[in-house]
Tab-separated table of C-alpha atoms in Angstrom:
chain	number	residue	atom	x	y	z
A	1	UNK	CA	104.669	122.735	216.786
A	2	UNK	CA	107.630	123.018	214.497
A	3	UNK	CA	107.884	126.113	212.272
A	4	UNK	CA	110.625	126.100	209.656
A	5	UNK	CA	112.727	128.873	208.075
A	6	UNK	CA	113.316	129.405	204.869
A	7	UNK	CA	116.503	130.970	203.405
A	8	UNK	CA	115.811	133.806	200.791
A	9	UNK	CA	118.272	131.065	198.495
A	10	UNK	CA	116.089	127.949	199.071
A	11	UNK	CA	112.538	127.102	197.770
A	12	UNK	CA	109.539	127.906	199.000
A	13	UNK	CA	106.062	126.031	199.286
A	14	UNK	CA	103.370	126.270	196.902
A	15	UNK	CA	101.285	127.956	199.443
A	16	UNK	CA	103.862	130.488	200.241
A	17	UNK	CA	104.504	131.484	196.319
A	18	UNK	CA	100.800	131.591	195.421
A	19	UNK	CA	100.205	133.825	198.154
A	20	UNK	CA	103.415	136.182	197.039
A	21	UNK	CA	101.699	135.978	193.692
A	22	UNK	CA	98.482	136.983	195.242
A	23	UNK	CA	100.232	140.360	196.336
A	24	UNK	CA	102.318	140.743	193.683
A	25	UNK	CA	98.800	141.094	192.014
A	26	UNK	CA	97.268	142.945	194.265
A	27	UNK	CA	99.901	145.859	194.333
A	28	UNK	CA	99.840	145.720	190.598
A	29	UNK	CA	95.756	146.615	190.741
A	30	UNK	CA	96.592	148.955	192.781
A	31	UNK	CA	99.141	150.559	190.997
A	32	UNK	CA	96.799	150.276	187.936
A	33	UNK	CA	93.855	152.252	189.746
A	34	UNK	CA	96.268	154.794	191.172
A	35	UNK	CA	97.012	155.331	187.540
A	36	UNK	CA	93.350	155.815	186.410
A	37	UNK	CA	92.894	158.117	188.151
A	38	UNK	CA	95.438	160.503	186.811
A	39	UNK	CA	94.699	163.131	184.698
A	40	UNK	CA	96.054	162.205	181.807
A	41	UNK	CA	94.106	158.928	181.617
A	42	UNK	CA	90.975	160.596	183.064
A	43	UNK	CA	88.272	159.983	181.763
A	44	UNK	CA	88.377	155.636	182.051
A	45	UNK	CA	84.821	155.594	182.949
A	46	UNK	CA	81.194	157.263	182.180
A	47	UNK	CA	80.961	161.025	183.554
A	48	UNK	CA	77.623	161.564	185.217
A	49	UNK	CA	75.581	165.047	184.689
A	50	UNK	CA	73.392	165.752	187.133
A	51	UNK	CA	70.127	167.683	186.388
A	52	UNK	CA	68.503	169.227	189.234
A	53	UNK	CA	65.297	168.729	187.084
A	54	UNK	CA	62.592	166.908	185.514
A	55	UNK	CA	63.198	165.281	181.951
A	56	UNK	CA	61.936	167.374	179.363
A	57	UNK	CA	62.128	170.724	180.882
A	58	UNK	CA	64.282	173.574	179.277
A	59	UNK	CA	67.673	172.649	181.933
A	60	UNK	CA	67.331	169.411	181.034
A	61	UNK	CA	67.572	169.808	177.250
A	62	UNK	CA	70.112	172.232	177.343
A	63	UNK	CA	72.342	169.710	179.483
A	64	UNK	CA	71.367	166.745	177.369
A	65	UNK	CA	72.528	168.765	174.459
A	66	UNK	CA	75.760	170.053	175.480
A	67	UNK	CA	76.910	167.051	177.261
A	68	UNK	CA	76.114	165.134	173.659
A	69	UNK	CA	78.569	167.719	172.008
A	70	UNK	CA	81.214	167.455	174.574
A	71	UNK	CA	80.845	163.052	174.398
A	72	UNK	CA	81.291	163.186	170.809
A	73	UNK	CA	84.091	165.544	170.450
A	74	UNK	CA	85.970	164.053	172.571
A	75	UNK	CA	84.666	160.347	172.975
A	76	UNK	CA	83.483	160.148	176.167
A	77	UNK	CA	80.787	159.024	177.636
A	78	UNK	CA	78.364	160.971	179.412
A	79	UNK	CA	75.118	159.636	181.359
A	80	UNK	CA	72.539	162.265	182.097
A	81	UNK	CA	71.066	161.753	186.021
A	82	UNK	CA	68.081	163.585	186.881
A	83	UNK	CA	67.580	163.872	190.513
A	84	UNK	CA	64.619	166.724	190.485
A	85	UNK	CA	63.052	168.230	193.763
A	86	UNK	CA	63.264	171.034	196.204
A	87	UNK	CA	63.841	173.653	193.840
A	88	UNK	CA	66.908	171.986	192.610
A	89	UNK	CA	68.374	171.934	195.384
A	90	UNK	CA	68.131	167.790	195.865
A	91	UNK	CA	70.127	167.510	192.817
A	92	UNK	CA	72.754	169.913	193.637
A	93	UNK	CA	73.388	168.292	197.322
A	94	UNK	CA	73.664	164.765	195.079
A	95	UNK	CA	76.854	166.775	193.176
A	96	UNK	CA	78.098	168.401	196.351
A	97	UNK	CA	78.333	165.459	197.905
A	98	UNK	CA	79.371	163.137	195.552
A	99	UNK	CA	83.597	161.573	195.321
A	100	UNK	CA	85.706	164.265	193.710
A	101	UNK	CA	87.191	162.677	191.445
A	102	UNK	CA	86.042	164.320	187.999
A	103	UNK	CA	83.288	161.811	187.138
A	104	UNK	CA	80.463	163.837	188.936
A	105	UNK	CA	79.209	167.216	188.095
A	106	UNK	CA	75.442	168.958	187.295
A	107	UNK	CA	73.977	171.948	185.960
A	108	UNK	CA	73.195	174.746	188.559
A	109	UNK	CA	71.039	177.678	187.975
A	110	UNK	CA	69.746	181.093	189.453
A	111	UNK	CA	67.747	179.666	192.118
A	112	UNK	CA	69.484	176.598	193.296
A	113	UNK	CA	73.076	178.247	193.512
A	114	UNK	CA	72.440	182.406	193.911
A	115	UNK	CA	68.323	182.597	195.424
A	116	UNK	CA	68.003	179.883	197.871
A	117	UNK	CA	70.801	179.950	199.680
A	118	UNK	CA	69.262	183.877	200.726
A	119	UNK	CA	65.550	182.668	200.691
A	120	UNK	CA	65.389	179.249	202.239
A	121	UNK	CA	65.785	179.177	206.311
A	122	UNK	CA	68.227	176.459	205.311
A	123	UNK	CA	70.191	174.776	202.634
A	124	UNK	CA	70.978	170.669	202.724
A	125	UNK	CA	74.550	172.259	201.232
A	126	UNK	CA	76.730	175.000	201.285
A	127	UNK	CA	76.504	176.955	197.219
A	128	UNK	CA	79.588	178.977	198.365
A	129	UNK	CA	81.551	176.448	199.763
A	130	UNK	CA	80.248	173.075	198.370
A	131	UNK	CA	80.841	173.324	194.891
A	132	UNK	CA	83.369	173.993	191.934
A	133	UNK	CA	81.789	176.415	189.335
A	134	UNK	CA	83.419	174.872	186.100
A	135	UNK	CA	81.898	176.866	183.384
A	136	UNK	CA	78.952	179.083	182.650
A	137	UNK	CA	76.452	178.160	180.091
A	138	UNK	CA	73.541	180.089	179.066
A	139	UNK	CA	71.570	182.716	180.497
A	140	UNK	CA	67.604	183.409	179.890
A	141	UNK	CA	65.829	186.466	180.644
A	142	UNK	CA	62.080	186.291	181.700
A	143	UNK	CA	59.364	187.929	179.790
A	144	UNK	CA	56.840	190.559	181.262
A	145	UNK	CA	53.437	189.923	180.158
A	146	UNK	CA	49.868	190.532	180.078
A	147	UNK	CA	46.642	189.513	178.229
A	148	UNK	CA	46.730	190.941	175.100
A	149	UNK	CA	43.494	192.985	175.629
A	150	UNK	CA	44.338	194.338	178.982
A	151	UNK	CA	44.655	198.362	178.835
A	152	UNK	CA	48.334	198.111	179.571
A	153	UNK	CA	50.600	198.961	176.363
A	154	UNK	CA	53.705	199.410	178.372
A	155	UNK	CA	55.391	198.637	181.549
A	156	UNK	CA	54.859	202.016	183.166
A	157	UNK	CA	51.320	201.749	182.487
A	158	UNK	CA	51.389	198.860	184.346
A	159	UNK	CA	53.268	200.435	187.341
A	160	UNK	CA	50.485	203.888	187.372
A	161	UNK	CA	47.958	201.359	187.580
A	162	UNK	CA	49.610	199.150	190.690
A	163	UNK	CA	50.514	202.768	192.590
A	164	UNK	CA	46.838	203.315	191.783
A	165	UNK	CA	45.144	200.662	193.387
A	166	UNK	CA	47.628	199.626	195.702
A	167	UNK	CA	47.272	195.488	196.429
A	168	UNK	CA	44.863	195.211	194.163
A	169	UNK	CA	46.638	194.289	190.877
A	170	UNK	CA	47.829	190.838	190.701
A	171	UNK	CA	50.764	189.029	189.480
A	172	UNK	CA	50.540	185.656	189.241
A	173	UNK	CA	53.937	183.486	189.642
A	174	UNK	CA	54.726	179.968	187.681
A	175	UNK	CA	56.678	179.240	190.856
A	176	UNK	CA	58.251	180.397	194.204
A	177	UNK	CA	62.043	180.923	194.411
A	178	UNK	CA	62.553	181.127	190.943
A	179	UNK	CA	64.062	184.192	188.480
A	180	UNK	CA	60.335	185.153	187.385
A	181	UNK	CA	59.388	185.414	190.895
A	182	UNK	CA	62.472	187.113	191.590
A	183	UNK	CA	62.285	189.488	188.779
A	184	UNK	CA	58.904	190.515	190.038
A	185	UNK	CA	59.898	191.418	193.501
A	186	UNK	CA	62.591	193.219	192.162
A	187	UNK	CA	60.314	195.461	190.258
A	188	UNK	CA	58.045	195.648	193.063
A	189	UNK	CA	60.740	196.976	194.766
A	190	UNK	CA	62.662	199.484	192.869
A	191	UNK	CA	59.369	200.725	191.676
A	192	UNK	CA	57.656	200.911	195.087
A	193	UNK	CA	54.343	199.085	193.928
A	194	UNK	CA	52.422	197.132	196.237
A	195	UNK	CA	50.926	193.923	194.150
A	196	UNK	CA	49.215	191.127	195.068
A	197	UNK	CA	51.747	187.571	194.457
A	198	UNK	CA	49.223	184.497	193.324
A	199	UNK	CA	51.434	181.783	193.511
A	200	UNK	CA	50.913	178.418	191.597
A	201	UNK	CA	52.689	174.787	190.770
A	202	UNK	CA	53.882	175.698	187.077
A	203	UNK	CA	53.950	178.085	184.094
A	204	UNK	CA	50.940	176.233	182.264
A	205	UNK	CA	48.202	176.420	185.245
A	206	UNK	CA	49.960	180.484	185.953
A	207	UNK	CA	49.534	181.708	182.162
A	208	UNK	CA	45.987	180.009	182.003
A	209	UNK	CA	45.120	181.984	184.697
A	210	UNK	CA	45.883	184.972	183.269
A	211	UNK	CA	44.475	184.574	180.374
A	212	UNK	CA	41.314	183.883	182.405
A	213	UNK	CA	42.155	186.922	184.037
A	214	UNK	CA	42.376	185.739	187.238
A	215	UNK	CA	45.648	187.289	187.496
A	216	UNK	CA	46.660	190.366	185.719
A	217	UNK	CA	50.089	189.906	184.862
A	218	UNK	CA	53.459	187.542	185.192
A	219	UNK	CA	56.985	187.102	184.707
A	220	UNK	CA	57.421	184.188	182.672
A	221	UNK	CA	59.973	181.499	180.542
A	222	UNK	CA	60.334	182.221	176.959
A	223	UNK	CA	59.130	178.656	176.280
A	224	UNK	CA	55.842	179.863	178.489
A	225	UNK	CA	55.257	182.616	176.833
A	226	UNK	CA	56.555	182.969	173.600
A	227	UNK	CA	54.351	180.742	171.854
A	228	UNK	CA	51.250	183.061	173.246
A	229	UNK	CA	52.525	185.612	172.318
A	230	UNK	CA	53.048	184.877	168.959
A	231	UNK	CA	49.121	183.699	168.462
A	232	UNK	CA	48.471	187.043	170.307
A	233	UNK	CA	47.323	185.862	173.300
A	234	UNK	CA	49.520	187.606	175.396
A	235	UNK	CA	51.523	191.185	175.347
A	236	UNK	CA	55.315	191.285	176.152
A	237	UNK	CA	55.939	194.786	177.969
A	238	UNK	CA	59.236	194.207	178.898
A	239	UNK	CA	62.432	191.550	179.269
A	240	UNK	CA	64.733	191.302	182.373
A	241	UNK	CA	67.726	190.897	180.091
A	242	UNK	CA	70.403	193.679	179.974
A	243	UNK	CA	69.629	193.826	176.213
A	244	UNK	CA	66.686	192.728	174.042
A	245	UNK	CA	65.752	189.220	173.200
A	246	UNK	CA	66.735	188.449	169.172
A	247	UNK	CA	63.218	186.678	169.007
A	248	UNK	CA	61.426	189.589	170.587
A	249	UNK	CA	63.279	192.354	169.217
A	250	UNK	CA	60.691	195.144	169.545
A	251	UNK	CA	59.956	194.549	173.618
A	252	UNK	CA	62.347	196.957	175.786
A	253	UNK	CA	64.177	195.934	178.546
A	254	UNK	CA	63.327	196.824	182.133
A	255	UNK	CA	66.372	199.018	181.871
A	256	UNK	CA	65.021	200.885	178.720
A	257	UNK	CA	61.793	201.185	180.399
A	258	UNK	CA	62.896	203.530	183.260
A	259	UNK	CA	65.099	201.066	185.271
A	260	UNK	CA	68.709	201.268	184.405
A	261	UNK	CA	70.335	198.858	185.470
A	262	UNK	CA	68.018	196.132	186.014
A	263	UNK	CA	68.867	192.420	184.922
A	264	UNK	CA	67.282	189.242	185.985
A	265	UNK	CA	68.325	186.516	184.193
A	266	UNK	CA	68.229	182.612	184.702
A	267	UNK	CA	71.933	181.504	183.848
A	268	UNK	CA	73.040	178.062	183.788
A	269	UNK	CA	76.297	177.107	185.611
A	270	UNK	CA	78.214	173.038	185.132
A	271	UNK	CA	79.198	173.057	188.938
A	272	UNK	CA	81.446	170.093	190.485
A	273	UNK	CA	82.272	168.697	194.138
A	274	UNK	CA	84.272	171.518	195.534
A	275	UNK	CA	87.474	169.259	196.245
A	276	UNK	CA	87.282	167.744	192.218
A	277	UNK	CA	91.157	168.002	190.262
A	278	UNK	CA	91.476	171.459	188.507
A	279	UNK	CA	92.810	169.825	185.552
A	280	UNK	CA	89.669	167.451	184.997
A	281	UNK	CA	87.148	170.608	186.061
A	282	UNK	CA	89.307	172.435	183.286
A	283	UNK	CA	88.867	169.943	180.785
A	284	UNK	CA	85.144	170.010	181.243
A	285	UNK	CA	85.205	174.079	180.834
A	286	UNK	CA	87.256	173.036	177.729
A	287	UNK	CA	84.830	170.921	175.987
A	288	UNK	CA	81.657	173.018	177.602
A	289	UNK	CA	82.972	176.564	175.602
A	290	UNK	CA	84.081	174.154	172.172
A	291	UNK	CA	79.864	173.018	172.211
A	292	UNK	CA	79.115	176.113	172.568
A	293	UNK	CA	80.426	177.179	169.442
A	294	UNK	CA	78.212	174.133	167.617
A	295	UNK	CA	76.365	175.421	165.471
A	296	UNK	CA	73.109	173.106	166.836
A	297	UNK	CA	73.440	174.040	170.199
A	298	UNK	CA	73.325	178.102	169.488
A	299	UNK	CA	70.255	177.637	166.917
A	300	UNK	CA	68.653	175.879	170.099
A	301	UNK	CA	69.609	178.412	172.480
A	302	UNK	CA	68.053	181.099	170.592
A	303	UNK	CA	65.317	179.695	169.664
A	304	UNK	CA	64.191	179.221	173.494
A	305	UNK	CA	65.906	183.125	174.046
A	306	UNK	CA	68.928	182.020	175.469
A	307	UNK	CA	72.284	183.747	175.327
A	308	UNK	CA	75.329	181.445	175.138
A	309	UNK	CA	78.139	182.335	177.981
A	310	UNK	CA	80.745	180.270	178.449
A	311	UNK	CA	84.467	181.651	179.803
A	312	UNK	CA	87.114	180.641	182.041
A	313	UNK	CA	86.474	178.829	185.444
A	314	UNK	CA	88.016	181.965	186.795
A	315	UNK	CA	85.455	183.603	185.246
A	316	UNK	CA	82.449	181.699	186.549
A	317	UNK	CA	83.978	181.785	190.163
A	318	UNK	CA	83.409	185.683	189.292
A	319	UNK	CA	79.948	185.348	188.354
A	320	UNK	CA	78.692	183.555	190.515
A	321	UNK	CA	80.071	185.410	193.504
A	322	UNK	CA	78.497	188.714	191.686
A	323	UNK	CA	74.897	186.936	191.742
A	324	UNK	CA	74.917	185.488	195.341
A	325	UNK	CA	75.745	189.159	196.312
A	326	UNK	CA	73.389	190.545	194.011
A	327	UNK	CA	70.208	188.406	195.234
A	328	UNK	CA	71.091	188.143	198.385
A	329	UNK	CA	71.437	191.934	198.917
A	330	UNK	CA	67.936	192.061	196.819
A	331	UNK	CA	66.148	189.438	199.472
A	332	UNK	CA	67.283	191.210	202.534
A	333	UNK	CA	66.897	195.130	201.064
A	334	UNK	CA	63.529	194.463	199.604
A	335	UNK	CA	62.434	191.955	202.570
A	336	UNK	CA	61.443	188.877	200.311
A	337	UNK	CA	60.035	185.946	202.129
A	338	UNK	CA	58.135	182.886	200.698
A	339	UNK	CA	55.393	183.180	203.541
């Protein structure tokens, strides 16, 4: 077989230059994607925002509004994914798991990122180690409440009665894991009642049930609750929020009500893969705190009794460490299982 060399100086086949073209190009694509993926060009595709949750549900529209005021002030596009299930917690392994590259991230909350990893025997990811907290969002007390011709005008009559009858009085619960079960245990706890927990598979089926008076009282959502008690269905005692609710300005606190102290709110947290650029996760806090300063997003968020956050990442790192201590000291003091 005879092989001939070329000189550098002397021509080469057509084969030979189309395939140095071919690399040429190659390298160049390369070069070109390296360069995407730079900051300063970021974003050249759609962002994705994971919801941990249904469509329709209160997570969801918060995220579908915010991540509209963040695409349009800054003209990007981003695509709302809902991966529900598990608590959240199938959504939030989808984030943690995801390429961190700053196209990926999805709203956490209370339960998925500071209760389960203390109540569930296991966790398909690590909430400590897993994920970037990029900026805080909103947080939501829940609402004590009974039916509005139970005997109970206050939250301590509600507590004489439980040390009264001891297992007898029942509390019904919209759902395991969650703040408003949370928030009950809590109280359970610090006021050393023993109630009966009737647990069901939503706030609808929970609060018809107590209005039935199958259950005597429950820990629910705003949007759960609000709505009866403004046809006077239902009685707020009390809110789990360090200070009262602007749409339910004359119900006290727990704190007022003999508890200082006492906060259990549901706060929602944009999280990314842990590993994602600090300069894209800081454009996303960015553009998260400028929506919400829009004047549409606040009127929504207190119309459902939400509080607007927002704050440095720095800030939600903070946070979020405070909560996992906070519930996880609360699970193991107070013994909470979901047996």
């Amino acid at each position: 077989m005879k092989h001939s060399l070329y000189p550098r100086s002397a021509a080469q086949p057509a084969s030979c230059r189309q395939a140095i073209a071919a690399s040429a190009l190659i390298a160049m694509t390369v070069a070109a994607g390296t360069a995407v993926a730079q900051p300063g060009d970021w974003p050249a595709k759609s962002i994705r925002m994971v919801v941990p949750f249904t469509p329709g549900g209160g997570t969801d529209a918060v995220t579908r509004q915010i991540s509209e005021r963040m695409a349009t002030a800054n003209r990007w596009i981003i695509v709302v994914d809902n991966k529900p299930g598990a608590g959240g917690n199938i959504g939030l392994d989808a984030v943690a798991k995801a390429a961190a590259d700053g196209y990926t991230f999805g709203m956490g909350q209370t339960a998925n990122l500071a209760i389960n990893p203390s109540l569930l025997p296991s966790m398909p990811f690590n909430a400590k180690t897993d994920l970037l907290p990029v900026a805080l969002v909103a947080s939501q007390p829940v609402v004590l409440v009974v039916p509005t011709d139970s005997p109970w005008k206050s939250l301590q009559d509600l507590i004489a009665a439980a040390k009264a009858q001891p297992g007898a009085i029942k509390q019904g619960l919209a759902s395991t894991g969650t703040v408003g079960h949370l928030a009950g245990e809590m109280l359970s706890f610090k006021a050393k009642i023993d109630v009966l927990n009737v647990p069901y598979k939503g706030a609808a089926p929970a609060v018809t049930d107590l209005l039935g008076k199958q259950t005597h009282y429950m820990f629910g959502t705003p949007q759960a609750v609000y709505p009866m008690i403004k046809g006077q269905r239902l009685r707020a005692l009390a809110v789990t929020s360090a200070k009262r609710l602007p749409i339910l300005p004359q119900v006290p606190t727990v704190a007022e009500s003999g508890f200082p102290g006492f906060e259990a709110v549901d706060w929602k947290l944009i999280v990314a893969p842990r590993n994602t650029p600090a300069a894209l996760a800081q454009k996303i806090n960015t553009a998260a705190n400028s929506a919400l300063q829009d004047p549409g997003v606040l009127k929504q968020l207190q119309a459902e009794g939400s509080t607007p956050m927002g704050g440095s990442m720095q800030e939600a790192q903070s946070y979020l460490q405070k909560e996992q201590a906070s519930w996880g000291t609360l699970i193991r003091d107070a013994r909470i299982t979901l047996e």
